[in-house]
Amino acid sequence: MNFSAKLSRPWLFLSPQKAHDWAPKALKLMSKFRRYRTLTWKPMTWRHLEFHNRLGVAGGVDKNGINIVDWWTWGPGFIEIGTVTPKPQLPNEGQIIGRNFNKKIVWNKMGFPNDGADIIYKRLNQIRTPHFTPIFLNIGKNRNTSLEEAHKDYVTLIERFRNTVDAFVINISSPNTEGLRELFNTTYFENFLGHIKNAIDSGKYDLNPPPCLLKLSPDMSIEDLRFCLETSVKMGLDGWVMTNTTTQRDGKSEFPNKGGLSGQVLSKISRQRLRDSMDLLGSNRKDKLIVSVGGVMEPEDVFERIEIGADLVQVYSTIIFEGPWFFEKVFNESSLYYALKGEL
Ligand SMILES: Cc1cc2nc3c(=O)[nH]c(=O)nc-3n(C[C@H](O)[C@H](O)[C@H](O)COP(=O)(O)O)c2cc1C
């Protein structure tokens, strides 16, 4: 990336770690004199939730729910907060983030650093209701919680936040919490989802319990994906977010083997996972929500994911490389794209 391109994205002059640490403050500053922005393209309603458009902020961007009102000034259709764990926790040790501008790849090994449920609960309760866009909460387990007890962390978080957020995203697909992905194995999966479903359904006064989505790993085999989708349909989950970061490497990767890659390198894999899921689900999809994330780098990628069958799309790495203007860029290109298809 050349100097002038970097000038419009000054955070790219900082180290990845510094840029990451400063991002919440910088976004607050950049949003200070802006108003809430509605960018309406392909609006939709799903289970009482209204989306002005189909593009949202992915999990991990606003881990602590510090920037929700700031994001509302840039026009996303929804925002996913977290990953939040019951107790606060620090990041994994050592270097936890890296990036390559030219290849548009981000590497991270964060391990759910966050302020914990108590603080984030108070913060989210100070946000205006009704929410300007739907707020999804991505939840995970603390790193010291065993796999046998993992469901208890998720149930605690569901019980705590059920009246505060619009939907939950269950995260057992991060590669950065030791052993977490094992919860997809037959030994745990059905039993684990059973606990989650009971917690969602047991709200005493809820007419509309918050929908519950599962975030998938891009590194599953087709057989594992089939088992995962079939079991989550059987257990009554409301949809999926596909996908998290990948542990796959092309052999000569400049990044450490541990940790997950996102951005351009994930594009083909996430797109294929979406196609596979559409095929595997077939008519069982019914009104389940499908959110596609991973390697969405340009507006055409957003429209393509919707074309393949996603209801909603999210971005993380593109926000690092392009900034929060990406939501407006997609909005601007949406009119021409859908006009040419005769859908406007
Ligand atoms: C630095 C970083 C931190 C992330 N943290 C989380 C997280 O806390 N929870 C989560 O579910 N996904 C997290 N993700 C994964 C993203 O939500 C997304 O699934 C992935 O990056 C693929 O999208 P992208 O190619 O648009 O970045 C993180 C990704 C990055 C790059």
PDB file of C-alpha atoms and ligand atoms in Angstrom, residues 20 58-61 63 80 82-83 97 106 108 110 112 138 171 215 243-245 262-263 266 293-297 314-318 320, ligand 1:
ATOM      1  CA  HIS A  20      -5.890  -2.270  17.776  1.00  0.00           C
ATOM      2  CA  ALA A  58     -18.468  -8.715  12.938  1.00  0.00           C
ATOM      3  CA  GLY A  59     -17.724 -10.214  16.365  1.00  0.00           C
ATOM      4  CA  GLY A  60     -14.448  -9.068  17.894  1.00  0.00           C
ATOM      5  CA  VAL A  61     -14.458  -5.529  16.483  1.00  0.00           C
ATOM      6  CA  LYS A  63     -15.406  -6.717  22.133  1.00  0.00           C
ATOM      7  CA  GLU A  80     -22.218  -7.927  16.994  1.00  0.00           C
ATOM      8  CA  GLY A  82     -18.056  -9.553  22.084  1.00  0.00           C
ATOM      9  CA  THR A  83     -16.820 -12.176  22.488  1.00  0.00           C
ATOM     10  CA  ILE A  97      -2.241  -9.482  16.129  1.00  0.00           C
ATOM     11  CA  VAL A 106      -5.070 -10.284   9.373  1.00  0.00           C
ATOM     12  CA  ASN A 108      -4.802 -12.899  15.483  1.00  0.00           C
ATOM     13  CA  MET A 110      -6.333 -12.844  21.028  1.00  0.00           C
ATOM     14  CA  PHE A 112     -11.268 -13.400  24.150  1.00  0.00           C
ATOM     15  CA  ASN A 138     -21.238 -13.077  20.900  1.00  0.00           C
ATOM     16  CA  ASN A 171     -18.807 -18.943  19.856  1.00  0.00           C
ATOM     17  CA  LYS A 215     -20.717 -19.367  14.860  1.00  0.00           C
ATOM     18  CA  THR A 243     -17.265 -18.370   9.509  1.00  0.00           C
ATOM     19  CA  ASN A 244     -14.676 -17.627  12.166  1.00  0.00           C
ATOM     20  CA  THR A 245     -10.943 -17.317  11.344  1.00  0.00           C
ATOM     21  CA  SER A 262      -8.890 -13.628   8.213  1.00  0.00           C
ATOM     22  CA  GLY A 263      -9.345 -11.260   5.292  1.00  0.00           C
ATOM     23  CA  LEU A 266     -10.434 -16.613   4.020  1.00  0.00           C
ATOM     24  CA  VAL A 293     -18.473 -13.487   7.257  1.00  0.00           C
ATOM     25  CA  GLY A 294     -14.894 -14.073   6.144  1.00  0.00           C
ATOM     26  CA  GLY A 295     -12.968 -12.417   3.346  1.00  0.00           C
ATOM     27  CA  VAL A 296     -15.654  -9.924   2.368  1.00  0.00           C
ATOM     28  CA  MET A 297     -13.308  -7.288   0.952  1.00  0.00           C
ATOM     29  CA  GLN A 314     -20.387  -9.069   8.240  1.00  0.00           C
ATOM     30  CA  VAL A 315     -16.894  -7.594   8.013  1.00  0.00           C
ATOM     31  CA  TYR A 316     -13.891  -7.318  10.294  1.00  0.00           C
ATOM     32  CA  SER A 317     -10.608  -7.280   8.311  1.00  0.00           C
ATOM     33  CA  THR A 318     -12.010  -4.868   5.728  1.00  0.00           C
ATOM     34  CA  ILE A 320      -8.975  -2.552   9.374  1.00  0.00           C
TER      35      ILE A 320
HETATM   36  C1  LIG B   1      -8.360  -9.229  15.468  1.00  0.00           C
HETATM   37  C2  LIG B   1      -9.573 -10.109  15.392  1.00  0.00           C
HETATM   38  C3  LIG B   1     -10.289 -10.404  16.541  1.00  0.00           C
HETATM   39  C4  LIG B   1     -11.412 -11.226  16.470  1.00  0.00           C
HETATM   40  N1  LIG B   1     -12.117 -11.497  17.599  1.00  0.00           N
HETATM   41  C5  LIG B   1     -13.244 -12.248  17.513  1.00  0.00           C
HETATM   42  C6  LIG B   1     -14.025 -12.482  18.665  1.00  0.00           C
HETATM   43  O1  LIG B   1     -13.744 -12.014  19.769  1.00  0.00           O
HETATM   44  N2  LIG B   1     -15.132 -13.269  18.517  1.00  0.00           N
HETATM   45  C7  LIG B   1     -15.493 -13.806  17.314  1.00  0.00           C
HETATM   46  O2  LIG B   1     -16.503 -14.507  17.224  1.00  0.00           O
HETATM   47  N3  LIG B   1     -14.779 -13.577  16.204  1.00  0.00           N
HETATM   48  C8  LIG B   1     -13.673 -12.801  16.287  1.00  0.00           C
HETATM   49  N4  LIG B   1     -12.955 -12.576  15.150  1.00  0.00           N
HETATM   50  C9  LIG B   1     -13.379 -13.201  13.865  1.00  0.00           C
HETATM   51  C10 LIG B   1     -14.264 -12.268  13.032  1.00  0.00           C
HETATM   52  O3  LIG B   1     -15.487 -12.008  13.641  1.00  0.00           O
HETATM   53  C11 LIG B   1     -14.544 -12.919  11.659  1.00  0.00           C
HETATM   54  O4  LIG B   1     -15.263 -14.108  11.844  1.00  0.00           O
HETATM   55  C12 LIG B   1     -13.276 -13.232  10.874  1.00  0.00           C
HETATM   56  O5  LIG B   1     -12.304 -12.237  11.083  1.00  0.00           O
HETATM   57  C13 LIG B   1     -13.543 -13.338   9.391  1.00  0.00           C
HETATM   58  O6  LIG B   1     -14.015 -12.120   8.858  1.00  0.00           O
HETATM   59  P1  LIG B   1     -13.094 -11.079   8.044  1.00  0.00           P
HETATM   60  O7  LIG B   1     -12.388 -11.864   6.992  1.00  0.00           O
HETATM   61  O8  LIG B   1     -14.045 -10.045   7.564  1.00  0.00           O
HETATM   62  O9  LIG B   1     -12.124 -10.517   9.041  1.00  0.00           O
HETATM   63  C14 LIG B   1     -11.810 -11.770  15.218  1.00  0.00           C
HETATM   64  C15 LIG B   1     -11.080 -11.446  14.060  1.00  0.00           C
HETATM   65  C16 LIG B   1      -9.988 -10.628  14.130  1.00  0.00           C
HETATM   66  C17 LIG B   1      -9.234 -10.300  12.861  1.00  0.00           C
END
